[in-house]
Amino acid sequence: MANIAFIGLGNMGGPMAANLVKAGHKLVAFDLVAASRNQAESDGATIADSAVASVKGADVVITMLPAGKHVLSVWDEVISSMGKGALIIDCSTIDVESAKQAHALAAKHGIASVDAPVSGGTGGARGATLTFMCGGEDKAFAAAKPILEKMGKKIVHCGGAGAGQAAKICNNMILGISMIAVSEAFALAEKLGLSHQALFDVASTSSGQCWSLTSYCPVPGPVPASPANNDYKPGFATALMLKDLTLAQNAAATAGAATPLGKHAQEIYKAFDMAGNGGVDFSGVVRHVRSLAAKG
Ligand code: NAD
């Protein structure tokens, strides 16, 4: 069993750290917020006084932080205190450029590194059913995999440094766009007098079929477990979808890729977010789509 340091014990990191303890690893944890540290302690982790103190003697260091600037700052702080042969894994969703910079920083200190953003939300974090999308060298990925398997059920090696983050934002751009497409189809069906169930029965078994329709239907009824049946409680909050679409737009601009629908989707979620819906599930965007008809 490994000695693991876990930094960033929020909505995702807290339950992920708890699953590593459950799997029998010795975990030293740190977060800036006292309530998160207390929760980790009651989940069986040892609490460190600082990020630097948490990594002393660790075989593996894991970070789960809000954005690229937090990851770069924490890695910069801790990396020179890590032992030779140790591995650092970042599971946050951050921009591809920051992820590459973080890998370069680790390499400069002779530390193996993996970017491993996740899909599956807080439910997946609690249930250890996350999907990990990984970037890094083969040897680093091979060392990270058995640790990630205690927090997730699908671990994919996507390529070199930053490839995990690239896969994450490409996937979420498809998701953001497809949820708007499905919402527009339901809004049109409503105007045409077609029932939600009729559209669902046809599209779910026809060429309009997609995850946003069949697993996460944005109107109540056809998919009982979707957030639409629970007043759009997240699930996956609009503010997080907007964050990921903004990362995708920044990456597209840097790489010189054309993503016109991704750009439009970002604008639509931004308007929905700014109307006070940041904490609403992203499938609630169907309400925004309907409201556009009233505006003409
Ligand atoms: P969160 O805000 O709940 O947790 C982040 C934690 O990092 C907080 O507890 C904060 O105190 C801590 N932190 C910030 N700076 C720190 C520092 N310098 N040292 C130590 N701790 C520090 O966020 P979250 O929902 O857990 O998400 C974490 C990451 O996972 C984000 O990048 C997010 O985009 C991504 N993500 C979230 C979800 C989700 O459903 N919540 C799903 C997939 C991916």
PDB file of C-alpha atoms in Angstrom, residues 107-289:
ATOM      1  CA  ALA A 107      10.249  16.895 -15.083  1.00  0.00           C
ATOM      2  CA  LYS A 108      12.724  19.640 -14.090  1.00  0.00           C
ATOM      3  CA  HIS A 109      12.790  18.125 -10.575  1.00  0.00           C
ATOM      4  CA  GLY A 110      12.980  14.509 -11.803  1.00  0.00           C
ATOM      5  CA  ILE A 111       9.423  13.743 -10.642  1.00  0.00           C
ATOM      6  CA  ALA A 112       7.047  11.614 -12.768  1.00  0.00           C
ATOM      7  CA  SER A 113       3.704  13.294 -13.497  1.00  0.00           C
ATOM      8  CA  VAL A 114       0.237  12.573 -14.881  1.00  0.00           C
ATOM      9  CA  ASP A 115      -2.688  14.874 -15.712  1.00  0.00           C
ATOM     10  CA  ALA A 116      -5.825  12.874 -14.911  1.00  0.00           C
ATOM     11  CA  PRO A 117      -9.041  14.939 -15.037  1.00  0.00           C
ATOM     12  CA  VAL A 118     -12.243  13.093 -14.288  1.00  0.00           C
ATOM     13  CA  SER A 119     -15.755  12.638 -15.552  1.00  0.00           C
ATOM     14  CA  GLY A 120     -18.586  11.345 -13.377  1.00  0.00           C
ATOM     15  CA  GLY A 121     -19.248  14.195 -10.929  1.00  0.00           C
ATOM     16  CA  THR A 122     -19.674  13.998  -7.171  1.00  0.00           C
ATOM     17  CA  GLY A 123     -21.719  10.774  -7.429  1.00  0.00           C
ATOM     18  CA  GLY A 124     -18.827   9.120  -9.274  1.00  0.00           C
ATOM     19  CA  ALA A 125     -16.356  10.495  -6.723  1.00  0.00           C
ATOM     20  CA  ARG A 126     -18.375   9.018  -3.829  1.00  0.00           C
ATOM     21  CA  GLY A 127     -19.025   5.696  -5.556  1.00  0.00           C
ATOM     22  CA  ALA A 128     -15.459   5.312  -6.938  1.00  0.00           C
ATOM     23  CA  THR A 129     -16.893   5.043 -10.449  1.00  0.00           C
ATOM     24  CA  LEU A 130     -15.093   8.011 -12.066  1.00  0.00           C
ATOM     25  CA  THR A 131     -13.583   7.935 -15.548  1.00  0.00           C
ATOM     26  CA  PHE A 132      -9.981   9.210 -15.571  1.00  0.00           C
ATOM     27  CA  MET A 133      -8.534  10.710 -18.781  1.00  0.00           C
ATOM     28  CA  CYS A 134      -4.759  10.616 -18.448  1.00  0.00           C
ATOM     29  CA  GLY A 135      -1.809  12.375 -20.051  1.00  0.00           C
ATOM     30  CA  GLY A 136       1.853  11.601 -19.388  1.00  0.00           C
ATOM     31  CA  GLU A 137       4.650   9.177 -20.136  1.00  0.00           C
ATOM     32  CA  ASP A 138       3.901   5.423 -20.247  1.00  0.00           C
ATOM     33  CA  LYS A 139       5.888   4.717 -17.066  1.00  0.00           C
ATOM     34  CA  ALA A 140       4.136   7.477 -15.103  1.00  0.00           C
ATOM     35  CA  PHE A 141       0.717   6.284 -16.323  1.00  0.00           C
ATOM     36  CA  ALA A 142       1.531   2.680 -15.359  1.00  0.00           C
ATOM     37  CA  ALA A 143       2.414   3.840 -11.822  1.00  0.00           C
ATOM     38  CA  ALA A 144      -0.712   6.027 -11.536  1.00  0.00           C
ATOM     39  CA  LYS A 145      -3.221   3.450 -12.838  1.00  0.00           C
ATOM     40  CA  PRO A 146      -3.511   1.185  -9.753  1.00  0.00           C
ATOM     41  CA  ILE A 147      -4.052   4.255  -7.538  1.00  0.00           C
ATOM     42  CA  LEU A 148      -6.674   5.761  -9.881  1.00  0.00           C
ATOM     43  CA  GLU A 149      -8.464   2.383 -10.032  1.00  0.00           C
ATOM     44  CA  LYS A 150      -9.375   2.801  -6.352  1.00  0.00           C
ATOM     45  CA  MET A 151     -11.277   6.005  -7.248  1.00  0.00           C
ATOM     46  CA  GLY A 152     -12.693   5.129 -10.658  1.00  0.00           C
ATOM     47  CA  LYS A 153     -13.770   2.328 -12.944  1.00  0.00           C
ATOM     48  CA  LYS A 154     -12.364   3.464 -16.305  1.00  0.00           C
ATOM     49  CA  ILE A 155      -8.799   4.739 -16.667  1.00  0.00           C
ATOM     50  CA  VAL A 156      -7.778   5.840 -20.183  1.00  0.00           C
ATOM     51  CA  HIS A 157      -4.250   6.788 -21.281  1.00  0.00           C
ATOM     52  CA  CYS A 158      -4.912   9.523 -23.863  1.00  0.00           C
ATOM     53  CA  GLY A 159      -1.310  10.435 -24.762  1.00  0.00           C
ATOM     54  CA  GLY A 160       1.534  12.648 -23.546  1.00  0.00           C
ATOM     55  CA  ALA A 161       1.559  15.678 -21.232  1.00  0.00           C
ATOM     56  CA  GLY A 162      -1.797  17.523 -21.268  1.00  0.00           C
ATOM     57  CA  ALA A 163      -3.617  14.860 -23.333  1.00  0.00           C
ATOM     58  CA  GLY A 164      -5.988  14.058 -20.448  1.00  0.00           C
ATOM     59  CA  GLN A 165      -7.078  17.697 -20.222  1.00  0.00           C
ATOM     60  CA  ALA A 166      -7.442  17.849 -24.019  1.00  0.00           C
ATOM     61  CA  ALA A 167      -9.731  14.778 -23.997  1.00  0.00           C
ATOM     62  CA  LYS A 168     -11.788  16.191 -21.126  1.00  0.00           C
ATOM     63  CA  ILE A 169     -12.567  19.528 -22.811  1.00  0.00           C
ATOM     64  CA  CYS A 170     -13.249  17.916 -26.209  1.00  0.00           C
ATOM     65  CA  ASN A 171     -15.721  15.498 -24.579  1.00  0.00           C
ATOM     66  CA  ASN A 172     -17.439  18.243 -22.597  1.00  0.00           C
ATOM     67  CA  MET A 173     -17.706  20.449 -25.677  1.00  0.00           C
ATOM     68  CA  ILE A 174     -19.667  17.620 -27.374  1.00  0.00           C
ATOM     69  CA  LEU A 175     -21.836  17.326 -24.243  1.00  0.00           C
ATOM     70  CA  GLY A 176     -22.521  21.083 -23.966  1.00  0.00           C
ATOM     71  CA  ILE A 177     -23.471  21.366 -27.636  1.00  0.00           C
ATOM     72  CA  SER A 178     -25.563  18.168 -27.711  1.00  0.00           C
ATOM     73  CA  MET A 179     -27.571  19.232 -24.636  1.00  0.00           C
ATOM     74  CA  ILE A 180     -28.539  22.461 -26.415  1.00  0.00           C
ATOM     75  CA  ALA A 181     -29.429  20.495 -29.580  1.00  0.00           C
ATOM     76  CA  VAL A 182     -31.716  18.164 -27.606  1.00  0.00           C
ATOM     77  CA  SER A 183     -33.248  21.136 -25.739  1.00  0.00           C
ATOM     78  CA  GLU A 184     -33.984  22.942 -29.020  1.00  0.00           C
ATOM     79  CA  ALA A 185     -35.665  19.798 -30.387  1.00  0.00           C
ATOM     80  CA  PHE A 186     -37.955  19.566 -27.310  1.00  0.00           C
ATOM     81  CA  ALA A 187     -38.722  23.322 -27.477  1.00  0.00           C
ATOM     82  CA  LEU A 188     -39.686  22.962 -31.154  1.00  0.00           C
ATOM     83  CA  ALA A 189     -41.714  19.793 -30.460  1.00  0.00           C
ATOM     84  CA  GLU A 190     -43.663  21.668 -27.745  1.00  0.00           C
ATOM     85  CA  LYS A 191     -44.566  24.419 -30.256  1.00  0.00           C
ATOM     86  CA  LEU A 192     -45.592  21.776 -32.819  1.00  0.00           C
ATOM     87  CA  GLY A 193     -47.872  19.968 -30.347  1.00  0.00           C
ATOM     88  CA  LEU A 194     -45.679  16.846 -30.140  1.00  0.00           C
ATOM     89  CA  SER A 195     -45.469  15.233 -26.687  1.00  0.00           C
ATOM     90  CA  HIS A 196     -42.122  14.841 -24.913  1.00  0.00           C
ATOM     91  CA  GLN A 197     -42.616  11.079 -24.797  1.00  0.00           C
ATOM     92  CA  ALA A 198     -43.371  10.838 -28.536  1.00  0.00           C
ATOM     93  CA  LEU A 199     -40.222  12.760 -29.474  1.00  0.00           C
ATOM     94  CA  PHE A 200     -38.190  10.694 -27.000  1.00  0.00           C
ATOM     95  CA  ASP A 201     -39.545   7.361 -28.300  1.00  0.00           C
ATOM     96  CA  VAL A 202     -38.624   8.287 -31.875  1.00  0.00           C
ATOM     97  CA  ALA A 203     -35.306  10.133 -31.384  1.00  0.00           C
ATOM     98  CA  SER A 204     -33.923   7.709 -28.768  1.00  0.00           C
ATOM     99  CA  THR A 205     -34.117   4.887 -31.322  1.00  0.00           C
ATOM    100  CA  SER A 206     -33.297   6.996 -34.406  1.00  0.00           C
ATOM    101  CA  SER A 207     -30.380   9.045 -35.688  1.00  0.00           C
ATOM    102  CA  GLY A 208     -30.989  11.812 -33.114  1.00  0.00           C
ATOM    103  CA  GLN A 209     -29.950   9.388 -30.331  1.00  0.00           C
ATOM    104  CA  CYS A 210     -27.261  10.709 -27.939  1.00  0.00           C
ATOM    105  CA  TRP A 211     -26.338  10.631 -24.231  1.00  0.00           C
ATOM    106  CA  SER A 212     -27.920  14.051 -23.575  1.00  0.00           C
ATOM    107  CA  LEU A 213     -31.251  12.566 -24.728  1.00  0.00           C
ATOM    108  CA  THR A 214     -31.188   8.973 -23.486  1.00  0.00           C
ATOM    109  CA  SER A 215     -29.305   9.293 -20.166  1.00  0.00           C
ATOM    110  CA  TYR A 216     -29.810  12.923 -19.191  1.00  0.00           C
ATOM    111  CA  CYS A 217     -33.054  14.004 -20.901  1.00  0.00           C
ATOM    112  CA  PRO A 218     -33.595  17.758 -20.258  1.00  0.00           C
ATOM    113  CA  VAL A 219     -37.398  17.468 -19.877  1.00  0.00           C
ATOM    114  CA  PRO A 220     -39.093  15.518 -17.070  1.00  0.00           C
ATOM    115  CA  GLY A 221     -40.677  12.129 -17.777  1.00  0.00           C
ATOM    116  CA  PRO A 222     -38.845   9.999 -20.326  1.00  0.00           C
ATOM    117  CA  VAL A 223     -35.682   9.376 -18.229  1.00  0.00           C
ATOM    118  CA  PRO A 224     -36.801   9.250 -14.570  1.00  0.00           C
ATOM    119  CA  ALA A 225     -33.273   9.648 -13.098  1.00  0.00           C
ATOM    120  CA  SER A 226     -32.399  12.813 -15.061  1.00  0.00           C
ATOM    121  CA  PRO A 227     -32.112  16.133 -13.106  1.00  0.00           C
ATOM    122  CA  ALA A 228     -35.144  17.489 -15.035  1.00  0.00           C
ATOM    123  CA  ASN A 229     -37.262  15.318 -12.708  1.00  0.00           C
ATOM    124  CA  ASN A 230     -35.676  16.946  -9.652  1.00  0.00           C
ATOM    125  CA  ASP A 231     -36.096  20.639 -10.504  1.00  0.00           C
ATOM    126  CA  TYR A 232     -32.676  20.624 -12.235  1.00  0.00           C
ATOM    127  CA  LYS A 233     -30.673  20.105  -9.048  1.00  0.00           C
ATOM    128  CA  PRO A 234     -27.102  19.181 -10.120  1.00  0.00           C
ATOM    129  CA  GLY A 235     -25.781  16.743 -11.289  1.00  0.00           C
ATOM    130  CA  PHE A 236     -23.363  18.872 -13.223  1.00  0.00           C
ATOM    131  CA  ALA A 237     -23.774  22.562 -12.495  1.00  0.00           C
ATOM    132  CA  THR A 238     -24.051  25.168 -15.275  1.00  0.00           C
ATOM    133  CA  ALA A 239     -21.048  27.074 -13.843  1.00  0.00           C
ATOM    134  CA  LEU A 240     -18.852  23.973 -14.303  1.00  0.00           C
ATOM    135  CA  MET A 241     -20.103  23.419 -17.858  1.00  0.00           C
ATOM    136  CA  LEU A 242     -19.345  27.075 -18.610  1.00  0.00           C
ATOM    137  CA  LYS A 243     -15.852  26.647 -17.136  1.00  0.00           C
ATOM    138  CA  ASP A 244     -15.154  23.628 -19.379  1.00  0.00           C
ATOM    139  CA  LEU A 245     -16.533  25.323 -22.528  1.00  0.00           C
ATOM    140  CA  THR A 246     -14.377  28.373 -21.785  1.00  0.00           C
ATOM    141  CA  LEU A 247     -11.313  26.112 -21.442  1.00  0.00           C
ATOM    142  CA  ALA A 248     -12.258  24.540 -24.797  1.00  0.00           C
ATOM    143  CA  GLN A 249     -12.554  27.973 -26.448  1.00  0.00           C
ATOM    144  CA  ASN A 250      -9.196  29.092 -25.058  1.00  0.00           C
ATOM    145  CA  ALA A 251      -7.574  25.860 -26.257  1.00  0.00           C
ATOM    146  CA  ALA A 252      -9.191  26.243 -29.702  1.00  0.00           C
ATOM    147  CA  ALA A 253      -7.868  29.805 -29.984  1.00  0.00           C
ATOM    148  CA  THR A 254      -4.349  28.739 -28.942  1.00  0.00           C
ATOM    149  CA  ALA A 255      -4.319  25.702 -31.246  1.00  0.00           C
ATOM    150  CA  GLY A 256      -5.984  27.486 -34.198  1.00  0.00           C
ATOM    151  CA  ALA A 257      -9.026  25.152 -34.352  1.00  0.00           C
ATOM    152  CA  ALA A 258     -12.432  26.340 -35.575  1.00  0.00           C
ATOM    153  CA  THR A 259     -15.225  25.444 -33.110  1.00  0.00           C
ATOM    154  CA  PRO A 260     -18.175  27.689 -34.033  1.00  0.00           C
ATOM    155  CA  LEU A 261     -20.816  25.568 -32.257  1.00  0.00           C
ATOM    156  CA  GLY A 262     -18.582  25.282 -29.187  1.00  0.00           C
ATOM    157  CA  LYS A 263     -18.316  29.075 -29.151  1.00  0.00           C
ATOM    158  CA  HIS A 264     -22.073  29.514 -29.498  1.00  0.00           C
ATOM    159  CA  ALA A 265     -22.711  26.938 -26.764  1.00  0.00           C
ATOM    160  CA  GLN A 266     -20.339  28.832 -24.453  1.00  0.00           C
ATOM    161  CA  GLU A 267     -22.323  32.059 -25.088  1.00  0.00           C
ATOM    162  CA  ILE A 268     -25.635  30.298 -24.377  1.00  0.00           C
ATOM    163  CA  TYR A 269     -24.447  28.782 -21.052  1.00  0.00           C
ATOM    164  CA  LYS A 270     -22.880  32.124 -20.136  1.00  0.00           C
ATOM    165  CA  ALA A 271     -26.232  33.903 -20.574  1.00  0.00           C
ATOM    166  CA  PHE A 272     -27.963  31.150 -18.546  1.00  0.00           C
ATOM    167  CA  ASP A 273     -25.279  31.394 -15.831  1.00  0.00           C
ATOM    168  CA  MET A 274     -25.485  35.190 -15.669  1.00  0.00           C
ATOM    169  CA  ALA A 275     -29.263  35.010 -15.186  1.00  0.00           C
ATOM    170  CA  GLY A 276     -28.540  33.424 -11.772  1.00  0.00           C
ATOM    171  CA  ASN A 277     -28.450  29.756 -12.840  1.00  0.00           C
ATOM    172  CA  GLY A 278     -24.791  28.873 -12.141  1.00  0.00           C
ATOM    173  CA  GLY A 279     -25.839  26.315  -9.511  1.00  0.00           C
ATOM    174  CA  VAL A 280     -28.617  24.825 -11.665  1.00  0.00           C
ATOM    175  CA  ASP A 281     -27.926  21.601 -13.570  1.00  0.00           C
ATOM    176  CA  PHE A 282     -26.687  22.365 -17.093  1.00  0.00           C
ATOM    177  CA  SER A 283     -29.660  20.493 -18.620  1.00  0.00           C
ATOM    178  CA  GLY A 284     -31.793  23.371 -17.245  1.00  0.00           C
ATOM    179  CA  VAL A 285     -30.534  25.238 -20.322  1.00  0.00           C
ATOM    180  CA  VAL A 286     -33.788  23.990 -21.913  1.00  0.00           C
ATOM    181  CA  ARG A 287     -35.526  26.771 -19.942  1.00  0.00           C
ATOM    182  CA  HIS A 288     -33.182  29.342 -21.467  1.00  0.00           C
ATOM    183  CA  VAL A 289     -33.807  27.927 -24.960  1.00  0.00           C
TER     184      VAL A 289
END
